[in-house]
Coordinates of C-alpha atoms in Angstrom, one line a residue:
M158 CA 0.5 -0.4 -0.1
G159 CA 1.5 3.2 -1.0
K160 CA 4.1 4.7 -3.5
E161 CA 7.3 2.3 -3.4
N162 CA 10.1 5.0 -2.4
E163 CA 8.0 6.3 0.3
S164 CA 8.8 5.7 4.2
E165 CA 7.4 3.5 6.3
E166 CA 6.3 6.5 8.3
E167 CA 4.8 7.5 5.1
K168 CA 3.1 4.5 4.7
E169 CA 2.0 4.5 7.7
N170 CA -0.3 7.5 6.7
W171 CA -2.3 6.1 4.4
L172 CA -4.3 3.7 7.2
P173 CA -6.2 4.9 10.1
K174 CA -4.3 4.3 13.8
G175 CA -4.1 0.8 14.6
F176 CA -6.1 -0.5 11.4
E177 CA -2.9 -2.9 10.5
E178 CA -2.3 -4.4 13.8
R179 CA -6.8 -5.2 13.9
N180 CA -6.2 -6.6 10.2
K181 CA -2.9 -8.8 10.7
G182 CA -2.5 -10.8 7.6
M183 CA -4.6 -9.2 5.7
I184 CA -2.4 -6.3 4.0
V185 CA 0.0 -6.8 1.7
R186 CA 2.8 -4.3 1.3
G187 CA 4.7 -3.9 -2.5
W188 CA 3.2 -5.8 -5.1
A189 CA 0.1 -8.0 -4.6
P190 CA -0.2 -11.3 -6.7
Q191 CA -3.3 -9.3 -8.8
V192 CA -4.2 -12.3 -11.4
V193 CA -4.1 -15.3 -8.4
I194 CA -5.6 -12.7 -6.5
L195 CA -8.5 -12.0 -9.5
D196 CA -8.6 -15.4 -10.3
H197 CA -10.3 -16.1 -6.2
P198 CA -13.5 -16.7 -5.9
A199 CA -14.2 -14.7 -3.5
V200 CA -13.1 -11.6 -5.5
G201 CA -16.9 -10.1 -6.6
A202 CA -15.4 -7.2 -8.5
F203 CA -11.9 -5.6 -9.4
L204 CA -11.6 -1.7 -8.4
T205 CA -9.1 -0.2 -10.9
H206 CA -7.5 2.4 -12.2
C207 CA -7.3 1.2 -15.6
G208 CA -4.3 0.5 -16.5
W209 CA -4.6 -2.0 -19.7
N210 CA -2.7 -4.7 -17.9
S211 CA -5.1 -5.0 -14.8
V212 CA -7.7 -4.5 -17.1
V213 CA -6.6 -7.7 -18.8
E214 CA -5.9 -9.7 -16.4
A215 CA -9.8 -8.9 -14.6
V216 CA -11.4 -9.8 -18.1
S217 CA -9.6 -13.1 -18.1
A218 CA -10.8 -13.7 -14.6
G219 CA -14.1 -12.8 -15.7
V220 CA -14.3 -10.5 -12.5
P221 CA -16.5 -7.3 -12.8
M222 CA -14.8 -4.1 -12.6
I223 CA -15.3 -0.1 -10.7
T224 CA -13.6 2.3 -12.7
W225 CA -11.2 4.9 -11.0
P226 CA -9.1 5.6 -13.9
V227 CA -6.3 8.5 -13.0
H228 CA -4.6 9.7 -16.3
S229 CA -3.8 9.2 -19.4
D230 CA -5.3 6.1 -21.7
Q231 CA -7.0 4.6 -18.1
F232 CA -9.9 7.0 -19.5
Y233 CA -10.0 5.6 -23.0
N234 CA -9.9 2.0 -21.0
E235 CA -13.0 3.1 -19.0
K236 CA -15.3 4.1 -21.6
L237 CA -14.1 0.2 -23.2
I238 CA -15.1 -1.2 -19.7
T239 CA -18.4 0.3 -18.6
Q240 CA -19.6 1.7 -22.2
V241 CA -18.7 -0.6 -24.7
R242 CA -18.6 -4.0 -23.1
G243 CA -20.5 -3.4 -20.5
I244 CA -18.6 -5.2 -17.6
G245 CA -17.6 -2.9 -15.0
V246 CA -19.1 0.4 -13.8
E247 CA -17.5 4.0 -12.8
V248 CA -17.4 5.3 -9.8
G249 CA -17.6 9.2 -11.1
V250 CA -14.4 10.5 -12.2
D251 CA -15.3 14.0 -13.7
E252 CA -12.2 15.4 -14.2
W253 CA -8.8 14.4 -16.0
N254 CA -5.8 14.4 -14.8
T255 CA -3.0 15.4 -17.1
A256 CA -0.5 15.7 -14.4
A257 CA -0.1 12.0 -13.5
F258 CA 0.7 11.4 -9.7
R259 CA 1.7 15.1 -9.2
D260 CA -0.8 17.8 -7.9
M261 CA -3.3 15.4 -7.2
K262 CA -6.6 17.0 -6.7
M263 CA -9.7 14.6 -5.0
L264 CA -11.5 13.9 -7.8
V265 CA -13.8 10.6 -6.2
K266 CA -15.6 11.3 -3.2
R267 CA -16.7 8.4 -0.7
D268 CA -20.2 8.2 -1.7
H269 CA -19.8 7.7 -5.5
I270 CA -17.2 5.0 -4.6
E271 CA -20.5 3.3 -2.7
K272 CA -22.7 4.5 -5.6
A273 CA -20.3 2.3 -7.8
L274 CA -20.1 -0.6 -5.6
R275 CA -24.1 -0.9 -4.9
R276 CA -24.2 -1.0 -8.3
L277 CA -22.4 -3.7 -9.0
M278 CA -22.4 -5.9 -5.7
G279 CA -26.4 -5.1 -4.9
G280 CA -27.5 -8.0 -7.0
G281 CA -30.2 -6.2 -9.4
D282 CA -30.6 -6.8 -13.1
E283 CA -27.7 -4.4 -14.0
A284 CA -24.8 -6.7 -11.5
V285 CA -26.5 -10.0 -13.2
Q286 CA -26.1 -8.5 -16.6
I287 CA -22.4 -7.4 -16.0
R288 CA -21.3 -10.6 -14.7
Q289 CA -22.5 -12.7 -17.1
R290 CA -20.8 -10.8 -19.1
A291 CA -17.9 -10.5 -17.6
Q292 CA -17.9 -14.3 -17.1
K293 CA -18.6 -14.7 -20.5
F294 CA -15.6 -12.1 -21.8
A295 CA -13.5 -14.6 -19.2
K296 CA -14.7 -18.0 -21.6
I297 CA -13.6 -16.4 -25.1
V298 CA -10.1 -15.0 -24.2
P299 CA -8.3 -18.3 -24.6
S300 CA -9.5 -18.6 -27.8
V301 CA -8.9 -15.1 -29.3
V302 CA -5.4 -15.6 -27.6
Q303 CA -4.1 -19.0 -29.0
E304 CA -2.9 -19.5 -32.3
G305 CA -5.5 -18.6 -35.1
G306 CA -7.3 -16.6 -32.8
S307 CA -8.0 -12.5 -33.8
S308 CA -5.4 -11.0 -31.1
Y309 CA -2.9 -13.5 -31.4
E310 CA -2.9 -12.7 -35.7
N311 CA -3.5 -9.4 -34.8
M312 CA -0.5 -9.5 -32.8
T313 CA 1.8 -11.3 -35.2
T314 CA 0.5 -8.9 -37.6
L315 CA 1.8 -6.3 -35.9
I316 CA 5.5 -7.9 -35.1
N317 CA 5.4 -8.3 -38.6
E318 CA 4.7 -5.4 -40.2
L319 CA 7.2 -3.5 -37.6
K320 CA 9.7 -6.6 -38.8
R321 CA 9.4 -5.8 -41.6
L322 CA 9.6 -1.5 -41.2
R323 CA 13.3 -2.7 -39.6
D324 CA 14.1 -4.5 -43.0
D325 CA 13.3 -2.0 -45.0
K326 CA 15.3 1.2 -43.1
I327 CA 12.5 3.0 -42.4
F328 CA 13.8 4.2 -39.3
N329 CA 17.2 4.5 -39.9

């Protein structure tokens, strides 16, 4: 929890006093094994910044997402997740932050997170449909990344095009 280069004292400021002692063994410092966690049946949703790797991992695991983009392509990924594919809900980030993690402002309020959680975890029709779509995508993933699948073929095409450009000395 916290930034990689933060001191232990700074990291402690992320949590309320006594939280870690009350929840021993439940807090992971540093990188967590995200793929393993997402594959666990107890995971009902994934609060994500919408980085592409995290999105791919959640889709592969069939876990619906609560989206909280911070910068760059994450806002486009959010639209893909929530509006195009319908496998997640937004927390309602109203302001794009082009400065990445510098000069961060509070962009999402507590009630927005609560609303997103209730939409996705509340058991209503919308939540059921989102969950079903997420599971459907998880079943499709293996076939598209295998040889002959669309992702495999697209990646192969990209690699071959880059090799052709290299060999044609376009960039030299």
